[in-house]
Backbone as ProteinMPNN parsed JSONL, in Angstrom:
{"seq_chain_A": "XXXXXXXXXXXXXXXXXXXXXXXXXXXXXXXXXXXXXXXXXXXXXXXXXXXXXXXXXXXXXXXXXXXXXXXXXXXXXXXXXXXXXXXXXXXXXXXXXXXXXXXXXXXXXXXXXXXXXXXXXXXXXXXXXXXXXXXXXXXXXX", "coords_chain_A": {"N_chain_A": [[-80.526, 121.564, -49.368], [-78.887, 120.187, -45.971], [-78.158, 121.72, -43.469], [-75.737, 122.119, -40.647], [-77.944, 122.507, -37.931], [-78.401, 123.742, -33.874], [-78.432, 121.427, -31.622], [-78.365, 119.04, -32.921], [-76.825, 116.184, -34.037], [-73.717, 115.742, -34.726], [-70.977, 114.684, -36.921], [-67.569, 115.1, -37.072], [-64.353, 116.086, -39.063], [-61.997, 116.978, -37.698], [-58.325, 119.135, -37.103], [-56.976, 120.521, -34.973], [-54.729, 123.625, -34.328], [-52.249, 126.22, -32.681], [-52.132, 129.128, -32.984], [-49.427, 129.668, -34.017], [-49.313, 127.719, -35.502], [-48.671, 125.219, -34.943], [-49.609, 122.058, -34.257], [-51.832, 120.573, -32.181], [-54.271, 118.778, -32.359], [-55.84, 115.994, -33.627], [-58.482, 114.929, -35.68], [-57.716, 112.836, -38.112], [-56.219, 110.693, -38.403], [-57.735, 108.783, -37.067], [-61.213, 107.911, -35.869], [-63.655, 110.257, -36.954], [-64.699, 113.218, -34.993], [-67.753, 112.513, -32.939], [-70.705, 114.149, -31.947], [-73.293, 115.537, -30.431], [-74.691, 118.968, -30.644], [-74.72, 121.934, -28.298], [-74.946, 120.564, -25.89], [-72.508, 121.255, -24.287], [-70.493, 119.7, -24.309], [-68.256, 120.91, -26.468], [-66.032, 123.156, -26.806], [-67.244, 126.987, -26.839], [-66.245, 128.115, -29.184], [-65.87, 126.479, -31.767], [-68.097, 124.917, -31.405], [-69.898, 127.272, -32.353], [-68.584, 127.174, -34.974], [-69.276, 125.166, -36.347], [-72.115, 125.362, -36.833], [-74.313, 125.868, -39.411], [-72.647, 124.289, -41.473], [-72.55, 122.542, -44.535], [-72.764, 118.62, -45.519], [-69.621, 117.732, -46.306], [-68.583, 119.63, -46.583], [-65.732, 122.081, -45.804], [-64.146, 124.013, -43.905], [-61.673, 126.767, -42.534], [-61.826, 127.623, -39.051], [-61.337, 130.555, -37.253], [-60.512, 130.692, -33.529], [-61.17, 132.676, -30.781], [-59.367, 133.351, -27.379], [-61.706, 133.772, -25.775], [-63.541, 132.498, -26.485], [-62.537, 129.583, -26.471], [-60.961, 128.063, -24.55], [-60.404, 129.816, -22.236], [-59.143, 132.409, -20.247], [-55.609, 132.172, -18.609], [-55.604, 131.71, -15.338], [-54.923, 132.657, -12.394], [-55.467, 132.044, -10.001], [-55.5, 129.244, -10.432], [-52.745, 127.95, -9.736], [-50.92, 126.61, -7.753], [-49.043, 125.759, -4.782], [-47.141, 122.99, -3.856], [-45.805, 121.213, -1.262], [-42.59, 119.234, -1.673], [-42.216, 117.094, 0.059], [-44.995, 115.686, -0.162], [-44.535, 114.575, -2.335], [-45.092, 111.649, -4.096], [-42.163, 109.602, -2.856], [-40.298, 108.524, -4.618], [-40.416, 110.559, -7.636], [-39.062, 112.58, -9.644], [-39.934, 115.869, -10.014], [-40.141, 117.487, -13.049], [-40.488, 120.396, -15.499], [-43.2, 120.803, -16.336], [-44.2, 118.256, -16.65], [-46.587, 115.98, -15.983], [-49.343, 115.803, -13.363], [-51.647, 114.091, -11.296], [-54.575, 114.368, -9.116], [-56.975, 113.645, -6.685], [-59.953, 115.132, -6.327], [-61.841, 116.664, -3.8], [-64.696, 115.324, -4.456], [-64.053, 113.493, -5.214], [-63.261, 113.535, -7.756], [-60.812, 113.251, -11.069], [-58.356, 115.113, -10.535], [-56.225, 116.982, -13.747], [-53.138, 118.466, -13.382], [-50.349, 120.315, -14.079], [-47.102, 120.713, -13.835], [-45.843, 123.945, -13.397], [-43.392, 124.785, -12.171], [-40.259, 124.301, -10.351], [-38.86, 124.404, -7.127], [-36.978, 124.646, -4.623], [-38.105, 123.529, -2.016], [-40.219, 123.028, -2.744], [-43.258, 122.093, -5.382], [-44.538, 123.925, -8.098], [-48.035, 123.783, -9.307], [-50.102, 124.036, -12.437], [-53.348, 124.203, -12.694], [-54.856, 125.103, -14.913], [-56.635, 124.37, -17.895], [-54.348, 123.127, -20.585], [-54.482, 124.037, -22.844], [-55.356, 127.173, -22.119], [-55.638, 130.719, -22.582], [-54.751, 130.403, -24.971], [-55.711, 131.216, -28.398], [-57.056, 129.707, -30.657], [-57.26, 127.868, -33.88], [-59.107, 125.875, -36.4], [-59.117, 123.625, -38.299], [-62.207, 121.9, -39.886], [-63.975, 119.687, -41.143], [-67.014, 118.853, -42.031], [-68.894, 115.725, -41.594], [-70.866, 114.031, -41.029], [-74.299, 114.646, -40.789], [-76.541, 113.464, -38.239]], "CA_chain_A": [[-79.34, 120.958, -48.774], [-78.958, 120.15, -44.934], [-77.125, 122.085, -43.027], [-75.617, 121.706, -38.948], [-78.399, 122.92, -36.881], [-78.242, 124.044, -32.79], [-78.686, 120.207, -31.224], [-77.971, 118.301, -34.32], [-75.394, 115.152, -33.759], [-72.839, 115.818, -35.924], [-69.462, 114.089, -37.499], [-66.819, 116.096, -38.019], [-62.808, 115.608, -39.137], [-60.571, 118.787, -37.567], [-57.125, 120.023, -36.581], [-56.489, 121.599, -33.899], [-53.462, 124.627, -34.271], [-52.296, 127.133, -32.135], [-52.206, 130.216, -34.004], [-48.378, 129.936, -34.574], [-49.679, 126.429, -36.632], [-48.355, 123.904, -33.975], [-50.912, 121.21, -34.314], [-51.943, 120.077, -30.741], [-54.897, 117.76, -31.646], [-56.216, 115.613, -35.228], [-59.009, 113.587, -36.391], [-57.73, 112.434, -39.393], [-55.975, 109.781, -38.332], [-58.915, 107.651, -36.47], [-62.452, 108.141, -36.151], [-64.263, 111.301, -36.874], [-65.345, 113.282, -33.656], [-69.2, 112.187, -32.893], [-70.863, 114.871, -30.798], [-74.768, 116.352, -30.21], [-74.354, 120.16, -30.328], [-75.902, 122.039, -27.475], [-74.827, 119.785, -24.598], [-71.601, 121.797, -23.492], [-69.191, 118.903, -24.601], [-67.142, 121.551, -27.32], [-65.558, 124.817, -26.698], [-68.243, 127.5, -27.704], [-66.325, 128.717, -30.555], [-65.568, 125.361, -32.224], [-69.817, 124.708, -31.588], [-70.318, 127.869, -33.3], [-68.194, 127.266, -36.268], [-70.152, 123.783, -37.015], [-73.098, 125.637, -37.282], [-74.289, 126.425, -41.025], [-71.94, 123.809, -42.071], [-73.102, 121.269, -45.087], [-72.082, 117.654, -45.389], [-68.494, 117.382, -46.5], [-67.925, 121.229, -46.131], [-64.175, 122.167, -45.184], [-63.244, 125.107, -43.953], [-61.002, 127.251, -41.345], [-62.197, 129.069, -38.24], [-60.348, 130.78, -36.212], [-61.298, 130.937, -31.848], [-60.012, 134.026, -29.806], [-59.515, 132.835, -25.836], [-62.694, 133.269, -24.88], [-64.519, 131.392, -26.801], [-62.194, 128.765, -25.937], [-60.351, 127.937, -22.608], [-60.033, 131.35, -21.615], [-57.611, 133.001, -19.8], [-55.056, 131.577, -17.721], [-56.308, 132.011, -14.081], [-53.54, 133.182, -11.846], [-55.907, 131.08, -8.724], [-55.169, 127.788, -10.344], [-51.267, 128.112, -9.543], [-50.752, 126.19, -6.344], [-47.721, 125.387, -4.127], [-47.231, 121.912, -3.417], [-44.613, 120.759, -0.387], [-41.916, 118.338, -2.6], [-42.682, 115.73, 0.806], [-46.341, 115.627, -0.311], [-44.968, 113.763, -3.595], [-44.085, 110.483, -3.679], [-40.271, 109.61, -2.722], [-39.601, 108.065, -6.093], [-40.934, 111.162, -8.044], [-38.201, 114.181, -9.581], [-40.628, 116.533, -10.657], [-39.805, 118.353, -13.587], [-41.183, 121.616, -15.891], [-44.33, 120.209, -17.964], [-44.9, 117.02, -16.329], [-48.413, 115.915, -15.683], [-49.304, 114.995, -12.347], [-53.107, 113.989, -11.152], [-55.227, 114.304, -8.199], [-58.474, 113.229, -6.129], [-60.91, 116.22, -5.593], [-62.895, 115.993, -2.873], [-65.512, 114.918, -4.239], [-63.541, 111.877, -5.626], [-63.377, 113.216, -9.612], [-59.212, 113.324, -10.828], [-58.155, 116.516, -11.605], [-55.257, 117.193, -13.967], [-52.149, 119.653, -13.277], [-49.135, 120.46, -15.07], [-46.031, 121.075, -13.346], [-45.453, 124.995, -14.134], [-42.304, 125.743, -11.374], [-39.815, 123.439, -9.614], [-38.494, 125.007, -6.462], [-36.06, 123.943, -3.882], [-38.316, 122.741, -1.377], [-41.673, 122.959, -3.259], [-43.267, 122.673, -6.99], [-45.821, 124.885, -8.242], [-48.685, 123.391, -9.931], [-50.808, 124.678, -12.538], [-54.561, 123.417, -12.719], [-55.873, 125.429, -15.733], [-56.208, 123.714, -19.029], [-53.374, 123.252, -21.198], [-54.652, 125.482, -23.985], [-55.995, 128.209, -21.706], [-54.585, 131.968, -22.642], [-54.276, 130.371, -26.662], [-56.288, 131.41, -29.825], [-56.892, 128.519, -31.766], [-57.806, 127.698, -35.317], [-59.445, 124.576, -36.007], [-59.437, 123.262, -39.855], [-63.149, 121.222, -40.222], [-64.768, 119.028, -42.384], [-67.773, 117.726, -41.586], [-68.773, 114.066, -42.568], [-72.169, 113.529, -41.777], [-75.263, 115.18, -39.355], [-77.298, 112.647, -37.743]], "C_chain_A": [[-79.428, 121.099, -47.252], [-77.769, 120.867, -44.42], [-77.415, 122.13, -41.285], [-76.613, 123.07, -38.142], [-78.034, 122.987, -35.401], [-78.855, 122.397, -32.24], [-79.003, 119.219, -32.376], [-76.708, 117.298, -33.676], [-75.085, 115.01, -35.106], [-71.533, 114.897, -35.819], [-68.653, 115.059, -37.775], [-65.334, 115.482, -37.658], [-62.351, 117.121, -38.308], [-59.441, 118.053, -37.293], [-56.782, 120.807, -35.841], [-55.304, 122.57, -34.241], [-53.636, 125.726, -33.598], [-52.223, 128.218, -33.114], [-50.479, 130.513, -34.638], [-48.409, 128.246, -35.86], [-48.991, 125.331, -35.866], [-49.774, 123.266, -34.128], [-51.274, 120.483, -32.859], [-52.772, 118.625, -30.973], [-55.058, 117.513, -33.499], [-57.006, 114.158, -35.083], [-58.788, 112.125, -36.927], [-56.926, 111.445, -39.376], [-56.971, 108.724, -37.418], [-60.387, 108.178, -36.767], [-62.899, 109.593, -35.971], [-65.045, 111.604, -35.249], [-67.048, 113.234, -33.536], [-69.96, 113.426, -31.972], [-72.084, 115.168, -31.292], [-74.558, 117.53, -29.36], [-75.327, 120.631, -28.786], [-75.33, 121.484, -26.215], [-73.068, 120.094, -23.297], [-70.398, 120.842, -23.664], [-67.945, 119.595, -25.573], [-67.467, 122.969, -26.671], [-67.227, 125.608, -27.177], [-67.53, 128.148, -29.141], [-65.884, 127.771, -31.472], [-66.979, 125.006, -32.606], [-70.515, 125.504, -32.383], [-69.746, 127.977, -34.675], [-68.653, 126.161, -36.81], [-71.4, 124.152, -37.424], [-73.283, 126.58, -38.532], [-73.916, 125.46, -41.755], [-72.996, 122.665, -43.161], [-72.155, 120.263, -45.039], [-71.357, 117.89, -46.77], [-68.2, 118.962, -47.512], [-66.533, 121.268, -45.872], [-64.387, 123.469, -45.194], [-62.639, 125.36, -42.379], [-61.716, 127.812, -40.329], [-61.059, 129.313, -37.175], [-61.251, 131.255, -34.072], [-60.501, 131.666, -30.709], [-60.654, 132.938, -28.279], [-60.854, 132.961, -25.349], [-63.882, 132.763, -25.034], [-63.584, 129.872, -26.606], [-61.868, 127.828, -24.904], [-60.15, 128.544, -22.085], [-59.102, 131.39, -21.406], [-56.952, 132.072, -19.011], [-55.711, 132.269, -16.517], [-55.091, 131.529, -13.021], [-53.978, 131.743, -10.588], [-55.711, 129.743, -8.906], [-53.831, 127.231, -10.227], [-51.761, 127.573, -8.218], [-49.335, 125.622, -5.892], [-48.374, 124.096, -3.672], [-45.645, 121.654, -2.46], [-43.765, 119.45, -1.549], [-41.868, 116.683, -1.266], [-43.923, 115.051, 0.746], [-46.244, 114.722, -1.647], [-44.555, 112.611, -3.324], [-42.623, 110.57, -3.754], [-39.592, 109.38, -4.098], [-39.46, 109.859, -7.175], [-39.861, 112.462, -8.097], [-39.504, 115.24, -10.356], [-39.598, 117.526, -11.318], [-40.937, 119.332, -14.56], [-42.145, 120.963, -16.819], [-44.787, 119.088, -17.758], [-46.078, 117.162, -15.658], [-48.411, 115.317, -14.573], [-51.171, 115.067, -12.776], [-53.272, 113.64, -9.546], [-56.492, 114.039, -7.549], [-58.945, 114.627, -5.619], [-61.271, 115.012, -4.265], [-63.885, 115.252, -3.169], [-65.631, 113.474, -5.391], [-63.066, 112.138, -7.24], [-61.593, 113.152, -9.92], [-59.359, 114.886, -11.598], [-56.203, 116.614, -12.163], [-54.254, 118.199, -13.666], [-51.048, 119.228, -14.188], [-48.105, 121.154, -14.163], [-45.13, 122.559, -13.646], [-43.728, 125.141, -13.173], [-41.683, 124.355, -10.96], [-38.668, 124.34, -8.711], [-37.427, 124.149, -5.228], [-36.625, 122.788, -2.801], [-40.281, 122.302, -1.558], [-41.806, 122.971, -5.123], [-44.454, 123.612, -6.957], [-46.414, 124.03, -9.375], [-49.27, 124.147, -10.499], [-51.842, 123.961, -13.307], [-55.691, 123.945, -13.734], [-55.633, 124.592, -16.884], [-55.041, 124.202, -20.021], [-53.09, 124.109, -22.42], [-55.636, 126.463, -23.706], [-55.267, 129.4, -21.857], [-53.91, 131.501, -24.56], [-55.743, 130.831, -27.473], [-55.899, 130.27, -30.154], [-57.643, 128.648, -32.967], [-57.59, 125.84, -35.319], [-59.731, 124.406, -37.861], [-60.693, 121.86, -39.674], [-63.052, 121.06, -41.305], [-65.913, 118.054, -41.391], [-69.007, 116.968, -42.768], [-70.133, 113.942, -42.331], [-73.096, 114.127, -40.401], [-76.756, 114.245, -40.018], [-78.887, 112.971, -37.565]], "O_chain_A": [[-80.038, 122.12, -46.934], [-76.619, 120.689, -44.82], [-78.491, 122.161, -40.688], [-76.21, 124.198, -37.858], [-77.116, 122.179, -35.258], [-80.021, 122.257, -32.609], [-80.126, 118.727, -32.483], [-75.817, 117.721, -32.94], [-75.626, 114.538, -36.106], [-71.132, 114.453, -34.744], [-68.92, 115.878, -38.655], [-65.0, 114.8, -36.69], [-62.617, 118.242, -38.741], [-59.351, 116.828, -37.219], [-56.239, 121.866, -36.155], [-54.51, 121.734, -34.673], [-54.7, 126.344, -33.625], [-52.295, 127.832, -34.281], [-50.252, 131.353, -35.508], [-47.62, 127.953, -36.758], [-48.796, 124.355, -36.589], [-50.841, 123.88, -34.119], [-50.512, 119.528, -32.709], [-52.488, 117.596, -30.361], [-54.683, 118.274, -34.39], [-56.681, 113.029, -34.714], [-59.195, 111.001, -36.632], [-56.726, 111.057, -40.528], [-56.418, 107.637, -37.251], [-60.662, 108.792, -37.798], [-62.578, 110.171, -34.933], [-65.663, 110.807, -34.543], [-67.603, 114.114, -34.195], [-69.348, 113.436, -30.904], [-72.206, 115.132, -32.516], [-74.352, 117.568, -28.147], [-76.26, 119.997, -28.293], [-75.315, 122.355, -25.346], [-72.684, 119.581, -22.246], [-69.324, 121.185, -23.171], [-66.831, 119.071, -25.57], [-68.453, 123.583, -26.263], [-68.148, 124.987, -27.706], [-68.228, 128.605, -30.047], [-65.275, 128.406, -32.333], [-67.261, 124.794, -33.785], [-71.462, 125.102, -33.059], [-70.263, 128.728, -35.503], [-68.413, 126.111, -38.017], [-71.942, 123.473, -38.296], [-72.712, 127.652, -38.736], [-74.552, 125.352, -42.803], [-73.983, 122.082, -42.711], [-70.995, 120.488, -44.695], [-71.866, 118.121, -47.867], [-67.786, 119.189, -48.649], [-66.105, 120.131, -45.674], [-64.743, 124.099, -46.19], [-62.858, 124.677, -41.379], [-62.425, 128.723, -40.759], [-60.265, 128.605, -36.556], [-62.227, 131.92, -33.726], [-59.548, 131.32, -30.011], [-61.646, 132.232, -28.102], [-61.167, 132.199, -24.434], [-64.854, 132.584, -24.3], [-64.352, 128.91, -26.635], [-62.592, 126.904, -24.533], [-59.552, 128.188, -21.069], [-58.16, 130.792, -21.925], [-57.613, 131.098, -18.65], [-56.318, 133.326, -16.683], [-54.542, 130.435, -12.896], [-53.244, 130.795, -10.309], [-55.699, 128.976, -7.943], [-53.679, 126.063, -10.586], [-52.785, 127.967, -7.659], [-48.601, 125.065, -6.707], [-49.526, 123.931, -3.273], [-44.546, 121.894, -2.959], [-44.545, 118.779, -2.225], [-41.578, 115.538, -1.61], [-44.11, 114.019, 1.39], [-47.236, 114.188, -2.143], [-43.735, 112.405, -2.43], [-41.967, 111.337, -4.459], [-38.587, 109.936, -4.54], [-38.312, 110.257, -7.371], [-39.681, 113.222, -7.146], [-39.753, 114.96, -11.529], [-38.681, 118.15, -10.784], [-42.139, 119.097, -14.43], [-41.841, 120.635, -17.966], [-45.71, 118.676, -18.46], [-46.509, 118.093, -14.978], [-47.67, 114.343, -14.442], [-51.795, 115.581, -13.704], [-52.515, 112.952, -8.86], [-57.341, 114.447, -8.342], [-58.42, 115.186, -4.656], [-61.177, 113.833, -3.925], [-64.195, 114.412, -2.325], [-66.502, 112.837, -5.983], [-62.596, 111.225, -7.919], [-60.962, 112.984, -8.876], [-59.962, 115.455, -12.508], [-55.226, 116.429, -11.436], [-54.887, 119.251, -13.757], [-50.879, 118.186, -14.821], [-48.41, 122.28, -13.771], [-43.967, 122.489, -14.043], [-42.881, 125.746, -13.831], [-42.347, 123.332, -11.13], [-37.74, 124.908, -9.286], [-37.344, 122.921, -5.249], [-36.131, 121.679, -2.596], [-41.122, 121.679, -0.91], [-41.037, 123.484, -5.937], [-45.137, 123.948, -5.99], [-45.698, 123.572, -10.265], [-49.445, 125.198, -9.883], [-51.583, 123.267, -14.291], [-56.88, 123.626, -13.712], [-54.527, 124.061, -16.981], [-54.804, 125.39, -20.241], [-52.073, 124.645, -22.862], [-56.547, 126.759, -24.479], [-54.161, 129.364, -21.319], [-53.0, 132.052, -25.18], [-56.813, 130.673, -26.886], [-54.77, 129.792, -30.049], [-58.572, 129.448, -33.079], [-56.816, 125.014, -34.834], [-60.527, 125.11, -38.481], [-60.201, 120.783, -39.339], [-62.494, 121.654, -42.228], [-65.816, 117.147, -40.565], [-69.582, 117.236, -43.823], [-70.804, 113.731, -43.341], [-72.687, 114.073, -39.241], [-77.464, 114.177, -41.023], [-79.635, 112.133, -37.061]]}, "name": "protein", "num_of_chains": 1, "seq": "XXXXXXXXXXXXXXXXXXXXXXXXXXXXXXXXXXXXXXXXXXXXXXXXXXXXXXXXXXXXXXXXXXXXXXXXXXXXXXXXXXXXXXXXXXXXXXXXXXXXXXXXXXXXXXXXXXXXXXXXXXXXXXXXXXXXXXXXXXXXXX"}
């Protein structure tokens, strides 16, 4: 029987859940995720729970923070002036803004603070500082 080797392009269905079972992300309504292990495109503990797997396998794993998105990172908190946003623009707690690096790419933030004459941004990923559990099945290695 074949099973998911280290640079293998695999198929697989998941579920994303935080560890209180909030579901953040899901397959299983469109196309299975396509990916060639190895290449830094998945978490590492998501990459290491595909490996071993046979076709149309299911099971749970669970991924402590740092095989995931790690920690929150206090340095990606930034103050922004509230004249620096556009005029139209109420910023509130959780809204997504976006920005031009320098070196042109967009980077996302999330609106952690809203202050009188400033917001506070925060520029780590949205499920950084979670444990996740990820329910697989995978469909077919390429």
């Amino acid at each position: 029987m074949s099973v998911v080797k280290e640079n293998d392009t695999v198929k697989v269905h998941y579920t994303g859940k935080l560890s209180n079972g909030q579901v953040f992300d899901s397959s299983l309504e469109r196309e299975p995720l396509e990916v060639t292990l190895g290449q830094g495109m998945l978490i590492p503990g998501f990459e290491k729970g595909i490996i071993a797997m046979a076709i149309n396998e299911k099971k749970t794993i669970n991924i402590p923070v740092a095989e995931a998105y790690g920690d929150v990172k206090k340095e990606l908190f930034y103050d922004v002036k509230k004249e620096q946003l556009p005029p139209e623009m109420t910023p509130e707690v959780g809204m997504g803004l976006a920005s031009k690096g320098e070196d042109g790419r967009e980077i996302q933030f999330r609106v952690a603070e809203v202050k009188e004459d400033h917001i506070v941004v925060d520029a780590n990923h949205p499920l950084a500082g979670q444990d996740l559990v990820f329910d697989l099945e995978l469909i077919e290695i390429k």
